[in-house]
Coordinates of C-alpha atoms in Angstrom, one line a residue:
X122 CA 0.0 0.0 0.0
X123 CA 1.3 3.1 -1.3
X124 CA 1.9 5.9 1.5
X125 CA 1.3 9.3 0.5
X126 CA 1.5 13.1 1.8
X127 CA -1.3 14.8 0.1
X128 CA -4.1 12.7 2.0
X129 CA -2.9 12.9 5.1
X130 CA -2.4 16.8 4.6
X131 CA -5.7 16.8 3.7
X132 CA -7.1 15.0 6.1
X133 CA -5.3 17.3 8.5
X134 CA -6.5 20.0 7.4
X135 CA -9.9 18.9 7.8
X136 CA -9.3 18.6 11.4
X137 CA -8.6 22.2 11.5
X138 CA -11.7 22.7 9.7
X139 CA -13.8 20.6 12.3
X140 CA -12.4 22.1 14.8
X141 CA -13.3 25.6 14.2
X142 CA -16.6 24.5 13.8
X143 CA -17.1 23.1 17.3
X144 CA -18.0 26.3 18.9
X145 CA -15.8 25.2 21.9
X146 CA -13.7 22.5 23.8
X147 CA -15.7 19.5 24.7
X148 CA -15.0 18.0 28.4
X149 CA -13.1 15.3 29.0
X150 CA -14.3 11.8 30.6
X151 CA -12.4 11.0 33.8
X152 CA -9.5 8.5 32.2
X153 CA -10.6 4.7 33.6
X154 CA -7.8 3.4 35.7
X155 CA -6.2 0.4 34.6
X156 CA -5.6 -2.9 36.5
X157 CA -2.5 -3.9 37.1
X158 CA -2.6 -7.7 36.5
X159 CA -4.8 -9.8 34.3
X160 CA -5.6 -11.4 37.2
X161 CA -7.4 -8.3 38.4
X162 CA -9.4 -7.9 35.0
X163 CA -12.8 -5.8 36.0
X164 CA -16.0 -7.9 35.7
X165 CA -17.0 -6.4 32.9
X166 CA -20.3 -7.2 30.1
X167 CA -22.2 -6.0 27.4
X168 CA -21.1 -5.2 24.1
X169 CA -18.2 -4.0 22.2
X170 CA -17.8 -2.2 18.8
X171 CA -14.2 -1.8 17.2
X172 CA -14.0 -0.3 14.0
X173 CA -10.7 -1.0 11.6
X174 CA -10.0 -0.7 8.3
X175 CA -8.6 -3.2 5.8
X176 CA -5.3 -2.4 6.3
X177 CA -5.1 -3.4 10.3
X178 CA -8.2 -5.7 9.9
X179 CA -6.1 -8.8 9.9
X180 CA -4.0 -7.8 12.9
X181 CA -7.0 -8.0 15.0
X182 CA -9.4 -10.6 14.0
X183 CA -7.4 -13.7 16.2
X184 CA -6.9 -11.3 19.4
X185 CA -10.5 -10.1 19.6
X186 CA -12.1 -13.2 19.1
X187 CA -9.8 -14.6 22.2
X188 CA -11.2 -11.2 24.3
X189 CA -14.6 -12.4 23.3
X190 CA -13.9 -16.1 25.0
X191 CA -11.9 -15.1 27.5
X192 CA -14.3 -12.3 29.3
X193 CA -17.8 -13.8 27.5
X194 CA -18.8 -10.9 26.4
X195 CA -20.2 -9.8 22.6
X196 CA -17.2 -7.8 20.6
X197 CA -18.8 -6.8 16.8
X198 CA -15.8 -5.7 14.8
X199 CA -16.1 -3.2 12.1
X200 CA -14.5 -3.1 8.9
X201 CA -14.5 0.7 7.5
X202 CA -12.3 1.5 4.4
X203 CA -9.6 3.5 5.2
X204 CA -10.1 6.8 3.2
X205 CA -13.4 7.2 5.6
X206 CA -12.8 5.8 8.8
X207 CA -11.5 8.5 10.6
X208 CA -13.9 11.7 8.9
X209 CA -16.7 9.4 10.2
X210 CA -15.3 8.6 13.3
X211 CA -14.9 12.2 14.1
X212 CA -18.6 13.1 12.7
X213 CA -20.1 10.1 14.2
X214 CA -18.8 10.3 18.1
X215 CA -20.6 13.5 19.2
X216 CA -23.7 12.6 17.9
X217 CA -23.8 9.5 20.5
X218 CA -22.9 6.6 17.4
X219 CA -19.9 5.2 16.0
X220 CA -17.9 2.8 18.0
X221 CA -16.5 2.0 21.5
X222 CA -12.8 1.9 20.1
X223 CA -11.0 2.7 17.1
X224 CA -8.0 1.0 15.5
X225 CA -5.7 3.6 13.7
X226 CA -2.3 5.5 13.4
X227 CA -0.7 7.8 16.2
X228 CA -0.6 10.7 13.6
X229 CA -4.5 10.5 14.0
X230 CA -4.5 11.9 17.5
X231 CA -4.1 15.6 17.1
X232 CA -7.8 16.0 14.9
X233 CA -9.3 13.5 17.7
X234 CA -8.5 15.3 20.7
X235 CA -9.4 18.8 19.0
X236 CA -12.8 17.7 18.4
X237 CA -13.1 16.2 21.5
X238 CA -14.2 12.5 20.1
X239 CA -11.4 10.9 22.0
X240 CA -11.2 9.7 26.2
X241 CA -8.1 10.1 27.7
X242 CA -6.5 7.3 29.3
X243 CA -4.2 6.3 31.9
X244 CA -1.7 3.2 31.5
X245 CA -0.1 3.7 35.3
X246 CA 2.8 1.1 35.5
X247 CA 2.0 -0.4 32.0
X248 CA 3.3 2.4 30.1
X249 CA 7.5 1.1 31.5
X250 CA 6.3 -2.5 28.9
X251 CA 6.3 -0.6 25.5
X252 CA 8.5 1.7 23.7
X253 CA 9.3 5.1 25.2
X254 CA 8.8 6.3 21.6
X255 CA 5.4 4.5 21.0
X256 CA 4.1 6.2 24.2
X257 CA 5.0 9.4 23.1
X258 CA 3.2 9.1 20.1
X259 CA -0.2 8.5 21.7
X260 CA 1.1 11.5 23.9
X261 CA -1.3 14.9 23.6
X262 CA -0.5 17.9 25.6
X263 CA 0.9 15.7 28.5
X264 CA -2.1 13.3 28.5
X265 CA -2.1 9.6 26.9
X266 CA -5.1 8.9 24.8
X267 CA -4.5 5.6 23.2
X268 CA -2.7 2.3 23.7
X269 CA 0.2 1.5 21.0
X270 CA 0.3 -2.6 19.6
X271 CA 2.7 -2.0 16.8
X272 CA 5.4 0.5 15.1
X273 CA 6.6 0.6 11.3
X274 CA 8.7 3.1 9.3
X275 CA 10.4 3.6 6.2
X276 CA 14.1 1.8 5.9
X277 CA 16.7 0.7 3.1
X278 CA 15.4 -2.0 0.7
X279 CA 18.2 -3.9 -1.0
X280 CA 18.4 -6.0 -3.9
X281 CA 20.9 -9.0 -2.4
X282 CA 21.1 -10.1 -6.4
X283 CA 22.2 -6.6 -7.4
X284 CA 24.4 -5.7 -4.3
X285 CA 25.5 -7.5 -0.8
X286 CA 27.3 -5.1 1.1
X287 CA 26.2 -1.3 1.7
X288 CA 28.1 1.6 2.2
X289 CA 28.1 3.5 5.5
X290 CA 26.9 7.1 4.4
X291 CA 24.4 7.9 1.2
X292 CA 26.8 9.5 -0.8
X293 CA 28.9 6.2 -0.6
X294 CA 25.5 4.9 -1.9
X295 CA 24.9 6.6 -4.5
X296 CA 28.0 6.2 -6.1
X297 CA 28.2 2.7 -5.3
X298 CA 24.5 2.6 -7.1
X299 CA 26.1 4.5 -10.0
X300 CA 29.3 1.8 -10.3
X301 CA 26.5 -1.3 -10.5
X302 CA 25.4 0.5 -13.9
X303 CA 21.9 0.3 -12.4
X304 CA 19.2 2.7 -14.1
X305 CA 18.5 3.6 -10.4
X306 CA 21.6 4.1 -7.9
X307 CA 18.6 4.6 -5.5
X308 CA 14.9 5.2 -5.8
X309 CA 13.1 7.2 -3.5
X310 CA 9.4 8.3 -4.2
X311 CA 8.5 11.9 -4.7
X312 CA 5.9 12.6 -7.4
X313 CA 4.5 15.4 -8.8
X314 CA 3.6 16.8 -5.1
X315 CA 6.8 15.8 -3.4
X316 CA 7.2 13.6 -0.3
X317 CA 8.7 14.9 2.5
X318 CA 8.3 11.6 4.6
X319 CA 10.3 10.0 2.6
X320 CA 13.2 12.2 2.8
X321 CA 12.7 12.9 6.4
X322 CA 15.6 10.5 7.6
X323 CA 18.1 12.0 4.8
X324 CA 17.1 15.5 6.3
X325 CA 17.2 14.4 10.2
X326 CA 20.7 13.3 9.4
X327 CA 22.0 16.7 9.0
X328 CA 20.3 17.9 12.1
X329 CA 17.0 19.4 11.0
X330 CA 13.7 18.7 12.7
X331 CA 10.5 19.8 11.9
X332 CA 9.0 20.7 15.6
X333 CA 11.4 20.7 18.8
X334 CA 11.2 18.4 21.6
X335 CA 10.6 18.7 25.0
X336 CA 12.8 16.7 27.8
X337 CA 10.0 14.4 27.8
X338 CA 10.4 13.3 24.2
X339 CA 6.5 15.1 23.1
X340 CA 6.2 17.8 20.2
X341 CA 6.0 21.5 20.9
X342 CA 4.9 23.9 18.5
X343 CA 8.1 25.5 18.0
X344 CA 9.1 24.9 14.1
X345 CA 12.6 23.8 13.7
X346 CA 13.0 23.8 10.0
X347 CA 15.0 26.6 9.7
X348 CA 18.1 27.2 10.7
X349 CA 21.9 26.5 9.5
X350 CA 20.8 23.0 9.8
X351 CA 17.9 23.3 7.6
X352 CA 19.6 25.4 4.9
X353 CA 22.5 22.8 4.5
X354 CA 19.8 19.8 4.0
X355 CA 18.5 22.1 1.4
X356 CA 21.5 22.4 -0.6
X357 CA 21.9 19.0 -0.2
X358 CA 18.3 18.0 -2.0
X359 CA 19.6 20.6 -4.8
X360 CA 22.5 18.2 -5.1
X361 CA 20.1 15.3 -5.2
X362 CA 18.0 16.5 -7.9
X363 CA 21.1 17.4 -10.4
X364 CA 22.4 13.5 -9.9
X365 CA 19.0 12.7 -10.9
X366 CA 18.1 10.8 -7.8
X367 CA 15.0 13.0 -7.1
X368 CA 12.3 13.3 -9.9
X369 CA 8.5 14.1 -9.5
X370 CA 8.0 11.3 -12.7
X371 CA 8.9 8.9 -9.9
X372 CA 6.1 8.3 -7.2
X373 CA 5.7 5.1 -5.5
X374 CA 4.3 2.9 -7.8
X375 CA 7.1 4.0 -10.3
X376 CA 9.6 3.3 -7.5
X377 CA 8.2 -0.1 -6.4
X378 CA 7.8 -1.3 -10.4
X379 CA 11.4 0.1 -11.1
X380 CA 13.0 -2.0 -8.3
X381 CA 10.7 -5.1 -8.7
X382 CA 12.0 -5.2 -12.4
X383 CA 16.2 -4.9 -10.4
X384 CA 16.4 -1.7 -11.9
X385 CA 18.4 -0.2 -8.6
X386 CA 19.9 -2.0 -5.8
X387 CA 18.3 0.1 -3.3
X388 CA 14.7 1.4 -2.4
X389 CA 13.6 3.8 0.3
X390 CA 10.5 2.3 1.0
X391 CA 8.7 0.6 3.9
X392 CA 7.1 -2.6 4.8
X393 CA 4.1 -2.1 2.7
X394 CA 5.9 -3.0 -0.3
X395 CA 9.2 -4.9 0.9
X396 CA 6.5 -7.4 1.6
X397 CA 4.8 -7.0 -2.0
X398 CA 8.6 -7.6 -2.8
X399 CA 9.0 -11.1 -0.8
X400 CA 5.6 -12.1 -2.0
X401 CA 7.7 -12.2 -5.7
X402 CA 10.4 -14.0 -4.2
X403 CA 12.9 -11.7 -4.3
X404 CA 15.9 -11.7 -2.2
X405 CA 16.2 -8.7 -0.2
X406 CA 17.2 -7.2 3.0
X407 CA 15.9 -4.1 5.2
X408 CA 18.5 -1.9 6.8
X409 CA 18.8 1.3 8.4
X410 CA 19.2 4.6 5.7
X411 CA 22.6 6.1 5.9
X412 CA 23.0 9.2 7.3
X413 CA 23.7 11.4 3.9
X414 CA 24.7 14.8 6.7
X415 CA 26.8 13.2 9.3
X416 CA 24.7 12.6 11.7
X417 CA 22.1 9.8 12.6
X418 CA 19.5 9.2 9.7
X419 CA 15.7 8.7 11.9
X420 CA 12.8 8.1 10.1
X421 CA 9.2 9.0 11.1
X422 CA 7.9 6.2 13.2
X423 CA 4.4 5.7 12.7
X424 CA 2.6 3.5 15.2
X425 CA -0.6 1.8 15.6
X426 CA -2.9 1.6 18.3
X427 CA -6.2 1.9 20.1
X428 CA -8.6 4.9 21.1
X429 CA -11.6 4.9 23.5
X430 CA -14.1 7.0 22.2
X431 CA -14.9 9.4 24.5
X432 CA -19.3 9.1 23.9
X433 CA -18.3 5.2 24.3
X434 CA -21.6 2.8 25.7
X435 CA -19.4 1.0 27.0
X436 CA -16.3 2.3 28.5
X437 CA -15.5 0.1 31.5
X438 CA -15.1 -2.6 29.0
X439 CA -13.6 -0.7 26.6
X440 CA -10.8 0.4 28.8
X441 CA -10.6 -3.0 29.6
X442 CA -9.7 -4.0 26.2
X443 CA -7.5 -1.0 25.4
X444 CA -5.7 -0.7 28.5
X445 CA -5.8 -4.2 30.0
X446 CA -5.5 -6.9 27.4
X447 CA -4.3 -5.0 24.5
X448 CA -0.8 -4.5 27.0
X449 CA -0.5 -7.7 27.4
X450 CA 2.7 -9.9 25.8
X451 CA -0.3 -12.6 25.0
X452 CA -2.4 -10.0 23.0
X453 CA 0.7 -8.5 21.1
X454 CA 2.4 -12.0 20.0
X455 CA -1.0 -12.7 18.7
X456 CA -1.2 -9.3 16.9
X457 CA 2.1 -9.7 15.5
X458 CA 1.4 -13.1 14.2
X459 CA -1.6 -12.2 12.3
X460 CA -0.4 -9.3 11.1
X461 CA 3.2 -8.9 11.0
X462 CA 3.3 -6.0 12.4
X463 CA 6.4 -5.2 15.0
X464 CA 4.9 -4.9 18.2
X465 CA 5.7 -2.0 20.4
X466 CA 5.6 -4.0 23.9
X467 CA 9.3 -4.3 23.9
X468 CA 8.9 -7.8 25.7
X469 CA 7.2 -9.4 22.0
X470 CA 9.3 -7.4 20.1
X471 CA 12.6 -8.8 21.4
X472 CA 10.8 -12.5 20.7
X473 CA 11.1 -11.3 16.6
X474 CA 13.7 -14.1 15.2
X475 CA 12.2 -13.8 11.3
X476 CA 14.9 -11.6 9.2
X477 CA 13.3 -9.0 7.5
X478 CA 10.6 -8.3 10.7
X479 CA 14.4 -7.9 12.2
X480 CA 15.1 -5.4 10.0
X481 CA 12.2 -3.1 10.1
X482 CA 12.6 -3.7 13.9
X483 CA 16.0 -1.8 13.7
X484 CA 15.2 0.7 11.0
X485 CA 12.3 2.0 13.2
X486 CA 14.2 1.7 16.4
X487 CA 15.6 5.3 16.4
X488 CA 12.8 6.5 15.0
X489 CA 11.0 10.0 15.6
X490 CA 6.9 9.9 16.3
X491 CA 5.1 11.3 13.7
X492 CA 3.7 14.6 15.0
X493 CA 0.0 14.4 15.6
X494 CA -0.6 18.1 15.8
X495 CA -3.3 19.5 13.5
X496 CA -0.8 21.9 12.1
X497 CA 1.4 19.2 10.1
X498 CA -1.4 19.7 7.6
X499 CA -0.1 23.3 7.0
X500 CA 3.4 21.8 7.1
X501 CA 3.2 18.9 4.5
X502 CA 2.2 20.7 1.4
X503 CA 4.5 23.9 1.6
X504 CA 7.3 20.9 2.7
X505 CA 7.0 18.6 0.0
X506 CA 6.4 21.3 -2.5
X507 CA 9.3 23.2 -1.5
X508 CA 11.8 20.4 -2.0
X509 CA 10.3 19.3 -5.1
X510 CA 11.2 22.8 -6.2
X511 CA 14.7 22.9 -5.0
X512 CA 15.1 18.9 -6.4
X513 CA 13.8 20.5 -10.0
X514 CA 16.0 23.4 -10.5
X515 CA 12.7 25.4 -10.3
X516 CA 14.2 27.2 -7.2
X517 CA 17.4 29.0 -8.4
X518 CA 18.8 29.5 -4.9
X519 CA 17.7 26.3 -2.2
X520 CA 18.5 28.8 0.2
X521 CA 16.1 31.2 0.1
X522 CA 13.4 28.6 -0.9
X523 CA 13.6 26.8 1.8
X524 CA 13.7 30.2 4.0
X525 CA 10.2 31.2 2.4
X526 CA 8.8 27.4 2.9
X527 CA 9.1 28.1 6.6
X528 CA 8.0 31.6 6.7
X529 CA 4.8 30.4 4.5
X530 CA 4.5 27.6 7.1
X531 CA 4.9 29.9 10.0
X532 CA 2.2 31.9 8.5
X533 CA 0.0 29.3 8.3
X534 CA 0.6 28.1 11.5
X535 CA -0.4 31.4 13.1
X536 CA -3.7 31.6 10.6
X537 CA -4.8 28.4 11.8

């Protein structure tokens, strides 16, 4: 499954859009407490809706159905296609319908707790079992508001026909990539909008961040694009774009085709096609990117997880699902072996032995949350635009185009 900016600009943007239409802030449930042992499970009852979409359907289908025998109660699981589930979710919740829980991406949180359709939650002594990173993600203005089962990012797909051993920095890469003969000395998608997430590591690796964080590991809202930092990634993409490694003609289903076909040794990609990629029989192996600016390349982490809704008819045995079985090792082995998915519980994920789930396991290990805030959907399309522009030769001077990207992001920012 291809993963693309414009949607999830868009769909961000609609948050803002909701939002200002809400007249107001919307008052939080009291967050349920969680047990501390599945020993001390509440007595719970009644009846439990979970809606997921067709892309985390299969991760969930074994565990729920062992919930359902385990506390005898009635779970009806949902399937709602991706492109709608969340616009419906946030329409749905405040008129009393929609579901008890919702299955979807940490990047999802910043339009459900400005609209008010999501409970806050509390993990107490659970929260040590999973990632630091993973619980940051479902982290909003110091409060946790759903429970993480899984993590995945972008990494280095490589061709083990075409090439065995990889250089240490991108550059290295490149020309390595160039020596092979290969049409492609690397293929990373951009398209005719640009793709920021995909170049995020390359950038990170000089130093340049999109939002500063706090001690704590969570997002503020101070913009860190700019900067010495920033500038030198942007004369670096100018570099990129004259060795022909950037091209809008290239999105991701160009990319994934090209290397299918061993037209490069190397793809920037993540496990949404490295596994379209084993499914052919090809050969490959996942590895961290290489840092192209000295310092450590770190991919957005996206992670997956649970919400309460906060109008739920249920929420005592919703919380219990979220927060008490959903943290246990039991429920995340099962998740991981229905859906492949690298859990976040560190306990499961240090259980992974398969070499390619090891793989995506290391390239997301130093990996930054995606930032939930409603404002990444102002940041996405001047980002991705602006590199696109500076990749093209459009923009003369990188310099000063990636000095007016932030100052047209900044602006947006502050219009809301």
């Amino acid at each position: 499954m291809q993963r693309g900016i414009p949607a999830v600009a868009a769909a961000l943007g609609m948050a803002l859009v909701l939002s200002a239409c809400s007249g107001g802030t919307t008052p939080e449930p009291e967050s349920p407490k969680p047990t501390t042992s599945e020993s001390e499970a509440p007595e719970v009852s009644g009846k439990l809706t979970v809606w997921v979409d067709e892309t985390r359907i299969n991760d969930f289908k074994d565990v729920v159905a062992k919930f359902k025998a385990d506390r005898g109660v009635e779970v009806e699981v949902v399937q709602k296609a991706s492109g709608d589930i969340r616009t419906e979710f946030v329409q749905q919740v405040p008129t009393g319908e929609g579901p008890d829980v919702i299955i979807g991406a940490n990047d999802w949180i910043g339009e459900f707790v400005t609209n008010g359709v999501v409970a806050p939650i509390e993990l107490g002594d659970k929260a040590a079992q999973f990632s630091a990173g993973s619980i940051n993600a479902f982290s909003y203005e110091g409060k946790s508001y759903g429970v993480p089962y899984a993590v995945e990012s972008i990494g280095l797909v490589r061709n083990n026909a075409l090439a065995k051993e990889t250089p240490a920095t991108f550059d290295e890469l490149i020309a390595q990539g160039k020596e092979l003969k290969s049409e492609f000395p690397v293929l990373i998608q951009q398209g005719d909008q640009g793709d920021a997430y995909h170049l995020y590591p390359l950038q990170t690796s000089f130093g340049s961040f999109v939002f500063k964080q706090d001690e704590a590991g969570n997002y503020t809202d101070e913009l860190t694009l700019g900067g010495a930092q920033g500038e030198a990634w942007a004369k670096y993409i100018a570099k990129l774009g004259k060795e022909g490694i950037l091209d809008a003609s290239i999105g991701g289903d160009q990319a994934k085709e090209a290397f299918s076909a061993g037209k490069s040794a190397y793809m920037v990609t993540g496990p949404w096609y490295a596994s379209e990629f084993v499914k052919e029989g090809m050969d490959i192996s996942i590895l961290p990117i290489p840092s192209a600016g000295g310092e450590e390349s770190r991919p957005f982490a996206g992670y997956q997880g649970a919400y309460i809704s906060a109008k739920s008819q249920n929420a005592l045995l919703a919380n219990d699902f979220v927060v008490n079985y959903l943290s246990t090792e039991e429920a995340a082995d099962q998740i991981y072996a229905s859906g492949g998915r690298i859990p976040a519980l560190t306990a499961s994920a240090a259980k992974i032995t398969d070499e390619i789930a090891k793989g995506w396991a290391d390239a997301a290990a130093n990996g930054l949350p995606q930032p939930g805030s409603a404002a990444m959907g102002v940041v996405w399309g001047f980002w991705g635009a602006a590199q696109l522009d500076i990749a093209s030769g459009k923009a003369a001077d990188p310099v000063k185009a990636w000095e007016t990207m932030v100052k047209n992001i900044e602006d947006g920012i502050k219009k809301g």
